[in-house]
CSV table of C-alpha atoms in Angstrom, one decimal:
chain,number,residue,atom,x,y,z
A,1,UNK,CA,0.0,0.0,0.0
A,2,UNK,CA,2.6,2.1,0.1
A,3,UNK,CA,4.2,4.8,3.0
A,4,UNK,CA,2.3,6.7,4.8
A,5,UNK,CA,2.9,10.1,6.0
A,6,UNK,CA,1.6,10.9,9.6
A,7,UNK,CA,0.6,14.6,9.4
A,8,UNK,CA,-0.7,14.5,13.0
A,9,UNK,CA,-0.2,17.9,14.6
A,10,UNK,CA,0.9,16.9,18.0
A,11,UNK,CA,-0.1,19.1,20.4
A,12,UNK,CA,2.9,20.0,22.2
A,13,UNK,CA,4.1,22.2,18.7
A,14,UNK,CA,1.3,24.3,20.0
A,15,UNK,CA,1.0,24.2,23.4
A,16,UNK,CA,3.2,23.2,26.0
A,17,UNK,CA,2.2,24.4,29.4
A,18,UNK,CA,-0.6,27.0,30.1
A,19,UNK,CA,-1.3,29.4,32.3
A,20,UNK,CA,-4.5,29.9,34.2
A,21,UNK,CA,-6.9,32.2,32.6
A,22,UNK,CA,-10.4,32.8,33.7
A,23,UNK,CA,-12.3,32.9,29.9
A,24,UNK,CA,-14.4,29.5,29.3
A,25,UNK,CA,-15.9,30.6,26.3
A,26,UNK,CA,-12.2,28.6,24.4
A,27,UNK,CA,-11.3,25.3,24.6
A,28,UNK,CA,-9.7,23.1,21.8
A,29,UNK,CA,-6.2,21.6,22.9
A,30,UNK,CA,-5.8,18.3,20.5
A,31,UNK,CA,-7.8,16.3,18.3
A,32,UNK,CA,-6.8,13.4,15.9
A,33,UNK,CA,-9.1,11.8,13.0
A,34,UNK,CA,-8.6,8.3,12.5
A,35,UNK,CA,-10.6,6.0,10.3
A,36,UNK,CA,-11.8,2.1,9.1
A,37,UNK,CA,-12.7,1.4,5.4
A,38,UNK,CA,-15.6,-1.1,5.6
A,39,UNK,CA,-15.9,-1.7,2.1
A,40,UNK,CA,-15.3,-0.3,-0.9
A,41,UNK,CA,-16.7,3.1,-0.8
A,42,UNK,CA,-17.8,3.4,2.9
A,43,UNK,CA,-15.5,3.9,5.6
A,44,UNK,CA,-15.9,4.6,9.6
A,45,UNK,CA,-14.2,7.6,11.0
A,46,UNK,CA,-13.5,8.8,14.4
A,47,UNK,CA,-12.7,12.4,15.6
A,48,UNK,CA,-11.3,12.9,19.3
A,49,UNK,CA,-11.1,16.0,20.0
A,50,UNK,CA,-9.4,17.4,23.6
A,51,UNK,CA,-11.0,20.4,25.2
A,52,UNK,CA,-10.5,22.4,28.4
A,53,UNK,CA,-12.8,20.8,30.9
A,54,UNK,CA,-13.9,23.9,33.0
A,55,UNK,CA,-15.2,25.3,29.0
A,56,UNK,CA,-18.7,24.8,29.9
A,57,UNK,CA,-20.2,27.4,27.1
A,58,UNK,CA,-17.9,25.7,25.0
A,59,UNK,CA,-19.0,22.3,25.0
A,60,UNK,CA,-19.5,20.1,22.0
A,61,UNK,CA,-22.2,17.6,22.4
A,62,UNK,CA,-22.4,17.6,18.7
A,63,UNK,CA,-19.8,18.7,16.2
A,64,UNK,CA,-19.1,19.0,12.4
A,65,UNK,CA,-17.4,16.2,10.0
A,66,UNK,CA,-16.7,17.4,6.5
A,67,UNK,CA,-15.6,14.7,4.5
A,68,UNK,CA,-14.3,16.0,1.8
A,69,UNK,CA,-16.5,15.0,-1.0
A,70,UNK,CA,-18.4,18.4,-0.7
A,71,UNK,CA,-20.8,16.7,1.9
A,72,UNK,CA,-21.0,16.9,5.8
A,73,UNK,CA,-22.0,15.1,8.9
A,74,UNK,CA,-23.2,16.5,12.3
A,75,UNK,CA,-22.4,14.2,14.3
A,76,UNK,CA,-23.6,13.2,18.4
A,77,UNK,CA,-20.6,13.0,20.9
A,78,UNK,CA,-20.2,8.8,21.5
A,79,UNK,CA,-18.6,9.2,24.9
A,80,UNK,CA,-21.7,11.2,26.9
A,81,UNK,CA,-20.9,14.2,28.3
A,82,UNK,CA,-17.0,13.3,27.5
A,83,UNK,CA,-14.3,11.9,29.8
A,84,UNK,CA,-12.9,14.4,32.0
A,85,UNK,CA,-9.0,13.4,32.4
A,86,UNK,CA,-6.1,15.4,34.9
A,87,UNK,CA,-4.9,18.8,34.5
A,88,UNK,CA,-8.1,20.0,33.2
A,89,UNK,CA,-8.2,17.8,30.1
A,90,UNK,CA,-11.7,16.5,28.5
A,91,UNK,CA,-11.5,13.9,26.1
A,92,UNK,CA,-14.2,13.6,23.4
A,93,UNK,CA,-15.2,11.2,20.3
A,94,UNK,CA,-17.2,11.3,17.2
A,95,UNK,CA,-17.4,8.3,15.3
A,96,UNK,CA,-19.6,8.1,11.8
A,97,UNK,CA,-19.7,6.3,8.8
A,98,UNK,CA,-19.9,7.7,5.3
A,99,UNK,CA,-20.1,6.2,1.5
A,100,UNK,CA,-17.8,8.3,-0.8
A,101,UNK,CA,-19.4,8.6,-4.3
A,102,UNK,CA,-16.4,6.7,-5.8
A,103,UNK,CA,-12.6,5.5,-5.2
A,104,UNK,CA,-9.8,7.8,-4.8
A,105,UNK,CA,-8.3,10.3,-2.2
A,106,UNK,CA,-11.1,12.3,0.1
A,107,UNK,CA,-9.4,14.7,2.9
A,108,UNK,CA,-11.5,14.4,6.6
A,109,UNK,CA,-11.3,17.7,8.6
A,110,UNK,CA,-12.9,19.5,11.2
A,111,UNK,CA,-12.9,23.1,12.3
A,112,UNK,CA,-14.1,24.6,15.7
A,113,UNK,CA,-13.8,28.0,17.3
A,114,UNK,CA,-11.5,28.7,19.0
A,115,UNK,CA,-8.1,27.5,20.4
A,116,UNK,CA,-7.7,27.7,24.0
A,117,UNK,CA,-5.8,31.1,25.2
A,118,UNK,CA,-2.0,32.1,25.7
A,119,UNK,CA,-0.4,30.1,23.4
A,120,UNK,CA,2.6,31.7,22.7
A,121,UNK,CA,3.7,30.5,19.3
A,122,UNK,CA,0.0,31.2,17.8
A,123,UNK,CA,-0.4,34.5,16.7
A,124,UNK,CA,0.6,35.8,20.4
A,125,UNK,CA,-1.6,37.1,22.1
A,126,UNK,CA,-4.4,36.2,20.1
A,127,UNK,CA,-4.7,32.4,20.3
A,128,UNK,CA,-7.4,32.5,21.7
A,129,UNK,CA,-9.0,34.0,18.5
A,130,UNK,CA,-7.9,31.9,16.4
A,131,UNK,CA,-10.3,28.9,14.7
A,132,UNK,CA,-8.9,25.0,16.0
A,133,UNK,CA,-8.8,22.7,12.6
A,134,UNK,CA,-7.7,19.8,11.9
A,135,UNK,CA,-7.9,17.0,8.7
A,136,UNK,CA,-7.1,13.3,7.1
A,137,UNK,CA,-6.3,12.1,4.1
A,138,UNK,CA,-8.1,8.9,3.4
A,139,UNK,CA,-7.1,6.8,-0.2
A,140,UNK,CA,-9.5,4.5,-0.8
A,141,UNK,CA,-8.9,1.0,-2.1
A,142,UNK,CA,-9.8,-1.7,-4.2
A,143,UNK,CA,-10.9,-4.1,-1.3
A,144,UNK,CA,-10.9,-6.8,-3.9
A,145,UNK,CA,-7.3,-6.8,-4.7
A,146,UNK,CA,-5.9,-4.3,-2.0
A,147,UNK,CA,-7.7,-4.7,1.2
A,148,UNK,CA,-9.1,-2.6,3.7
A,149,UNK,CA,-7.3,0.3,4.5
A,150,UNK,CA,-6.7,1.8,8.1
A,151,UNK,CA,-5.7,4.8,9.4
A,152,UNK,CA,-2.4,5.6,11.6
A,153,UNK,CA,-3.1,5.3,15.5
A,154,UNK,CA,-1.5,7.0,17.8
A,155,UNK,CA,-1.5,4.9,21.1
A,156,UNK,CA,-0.4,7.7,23.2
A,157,UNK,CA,-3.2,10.5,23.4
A,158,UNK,CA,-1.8,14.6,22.1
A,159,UNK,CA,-1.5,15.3,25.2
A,160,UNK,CA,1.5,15.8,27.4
A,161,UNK,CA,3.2,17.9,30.4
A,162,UNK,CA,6.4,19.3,30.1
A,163,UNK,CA,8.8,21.7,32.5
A,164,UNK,CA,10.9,25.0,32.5
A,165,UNK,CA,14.3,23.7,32.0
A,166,UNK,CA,13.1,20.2,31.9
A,167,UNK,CA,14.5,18.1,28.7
A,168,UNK,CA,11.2,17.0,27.2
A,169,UNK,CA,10.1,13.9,25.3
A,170,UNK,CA,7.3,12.7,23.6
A,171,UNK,CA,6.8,9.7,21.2
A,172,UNK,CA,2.7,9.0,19.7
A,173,UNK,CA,3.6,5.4,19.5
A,174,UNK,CA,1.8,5.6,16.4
A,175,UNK,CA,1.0,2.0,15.0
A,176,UNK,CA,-0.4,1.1,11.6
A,177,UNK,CA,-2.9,-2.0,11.6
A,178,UNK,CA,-2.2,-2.4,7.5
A,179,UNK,CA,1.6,-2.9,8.1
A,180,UNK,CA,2.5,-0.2,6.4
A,181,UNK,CA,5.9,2.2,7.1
A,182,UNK,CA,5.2,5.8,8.8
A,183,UNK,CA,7.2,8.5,8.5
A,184,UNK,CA,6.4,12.1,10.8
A,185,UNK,CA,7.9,15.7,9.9
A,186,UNK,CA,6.7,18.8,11.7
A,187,UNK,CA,4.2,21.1,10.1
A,188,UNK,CA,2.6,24.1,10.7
A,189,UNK,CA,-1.1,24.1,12.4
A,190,UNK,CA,-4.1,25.0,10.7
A,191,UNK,CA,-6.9,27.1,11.0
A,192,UNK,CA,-8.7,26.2,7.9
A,193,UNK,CA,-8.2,24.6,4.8
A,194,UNK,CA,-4.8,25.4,3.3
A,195,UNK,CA,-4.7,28.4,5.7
A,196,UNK,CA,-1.8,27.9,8.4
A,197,UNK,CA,-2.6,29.8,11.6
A,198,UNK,CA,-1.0,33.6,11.2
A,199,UNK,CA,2.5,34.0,13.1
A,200,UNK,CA,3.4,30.8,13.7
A,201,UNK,CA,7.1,29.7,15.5
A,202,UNK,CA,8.1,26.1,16.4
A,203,UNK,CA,8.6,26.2,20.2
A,204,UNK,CA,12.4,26.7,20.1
A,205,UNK,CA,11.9,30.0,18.6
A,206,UNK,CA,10.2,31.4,21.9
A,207,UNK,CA,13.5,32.4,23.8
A,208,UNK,CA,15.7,30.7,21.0
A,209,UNK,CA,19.3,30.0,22.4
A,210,UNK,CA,21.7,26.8,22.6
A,211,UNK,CA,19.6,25.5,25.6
A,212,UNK,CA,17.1,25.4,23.2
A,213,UNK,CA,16.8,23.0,21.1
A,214,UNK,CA,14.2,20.8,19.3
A,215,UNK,CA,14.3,17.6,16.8
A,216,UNK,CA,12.1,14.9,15.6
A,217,UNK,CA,12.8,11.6,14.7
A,218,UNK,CA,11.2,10.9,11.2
A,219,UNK,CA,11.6,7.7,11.5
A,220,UNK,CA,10.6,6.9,15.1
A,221,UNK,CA,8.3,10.0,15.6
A,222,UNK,CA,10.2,10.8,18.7
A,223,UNK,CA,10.2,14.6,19.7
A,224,UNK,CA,13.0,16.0,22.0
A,225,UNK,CA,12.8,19.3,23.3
A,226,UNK,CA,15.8,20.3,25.4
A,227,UNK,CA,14.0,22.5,27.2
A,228,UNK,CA,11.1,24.6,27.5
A,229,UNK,CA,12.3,28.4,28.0
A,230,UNK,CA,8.8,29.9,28.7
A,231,UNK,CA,5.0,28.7,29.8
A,232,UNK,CA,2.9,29.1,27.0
């Protein structure tokens, strides 16, 4: 089937530690879309999306799945009310299923207002303005002769804690039901299609300096960043 690229946007090239800020009205920290083709044209895809728990105005009990063939989905949260996790971390899941109109390459996304606040290397200080997007890119086979095709998972949720001074490492432990080989590279977020998020720096360019530095594995998807100058 050929290599996949993992163009997961991990959340710690947004946001590595955060400050406490009293607006609830933001809330998207992470979110991955992962999917199942079922059969030839049909395919099962699941959006987790991470929000900011104490974001009650916020919440998403229902949220928008484009899927790329000029068609959408609303679709009903699967997890309830979502799983609240630590550090004030809610975990929620979409899941649908959707026939394509025929075989070939279909990018998933979502987009959501807004991004949660103080994130440094986001447009400072206007982060919090800023729409949260994130999308897929879905091939579909011939099941007949090429199987089902699966998504990337990443065993290891976007989510992470690092500290000032503080070598940091993360790895996705990405894992790839179909066999096939994944390479990562860093990119630049998005707040809509084709549209990078204005005034974007990788985190080593807040407080840049030879204590700080930052590198990722393509091949293992390992991310080392020796260290965090800044929260934010």
């Amino acid at each position: 089937m050929g290599e996949k690229i993992l163009n997961h946007t991990i959340l710690i090239l947004l946001l590595i530690i955060t400050g406490n800020h009293s607006v609830l009205a933001t809330h998207n920290r992470a979110g991955e879309i992962t999917y199942v083709q079922k059969s030839d044209l049909t395919i099962t895809a699941t959006l987790v999306v991470y929000t900011k728990t104490e974001s009650i105005a916020a919440d998403r009990d229902t949220i928008t799945i484009y899927w790329g063939d000029g068609s959408f989905t609303n679709v009903k949260r699967a997890n309830g009310r979502g799983e609240e996790l630590a550090n004030s971390v809610k975990k929620n899941i979409y899941i649908s299923d959707h026939t394509y109109p025929g075989r070939g390459s279909y990018i998933i996304s979502m987009i959501d207002p807004n991004r949660i606040a103080d994130i440094l290397n986001v447009d400072p200080p206007n982060s919090i303005n800023v729409p949260f997007y994130i999308q897929s890119t879905i091939t579909l086979f011939n099941t007949t002769f090429q199987g089902i095709n699966h998504s990337p998972v990443l065993l290891k949720a976007p989510i992470d804690i690092a500290c000032l001074g503080q070598v940091f490492i993360h790895n996705p432990s990405a894992y790839d039901g179909d066999g096939d080989s994944l390479s990562f590279k860093p990119v630049s977020p998005l707040m809509d299609f084709g549209t990078p998020v204005p005034n974007y720096l990788l985190p080593n360019q807040i407080n840049p300096g030879l204590n700080n530095d930052l590198s990722l594995n393509p091949q293992t998807g390992t991310l080392i960043w020796n260290s965090p100058q800044r929260p934010g």
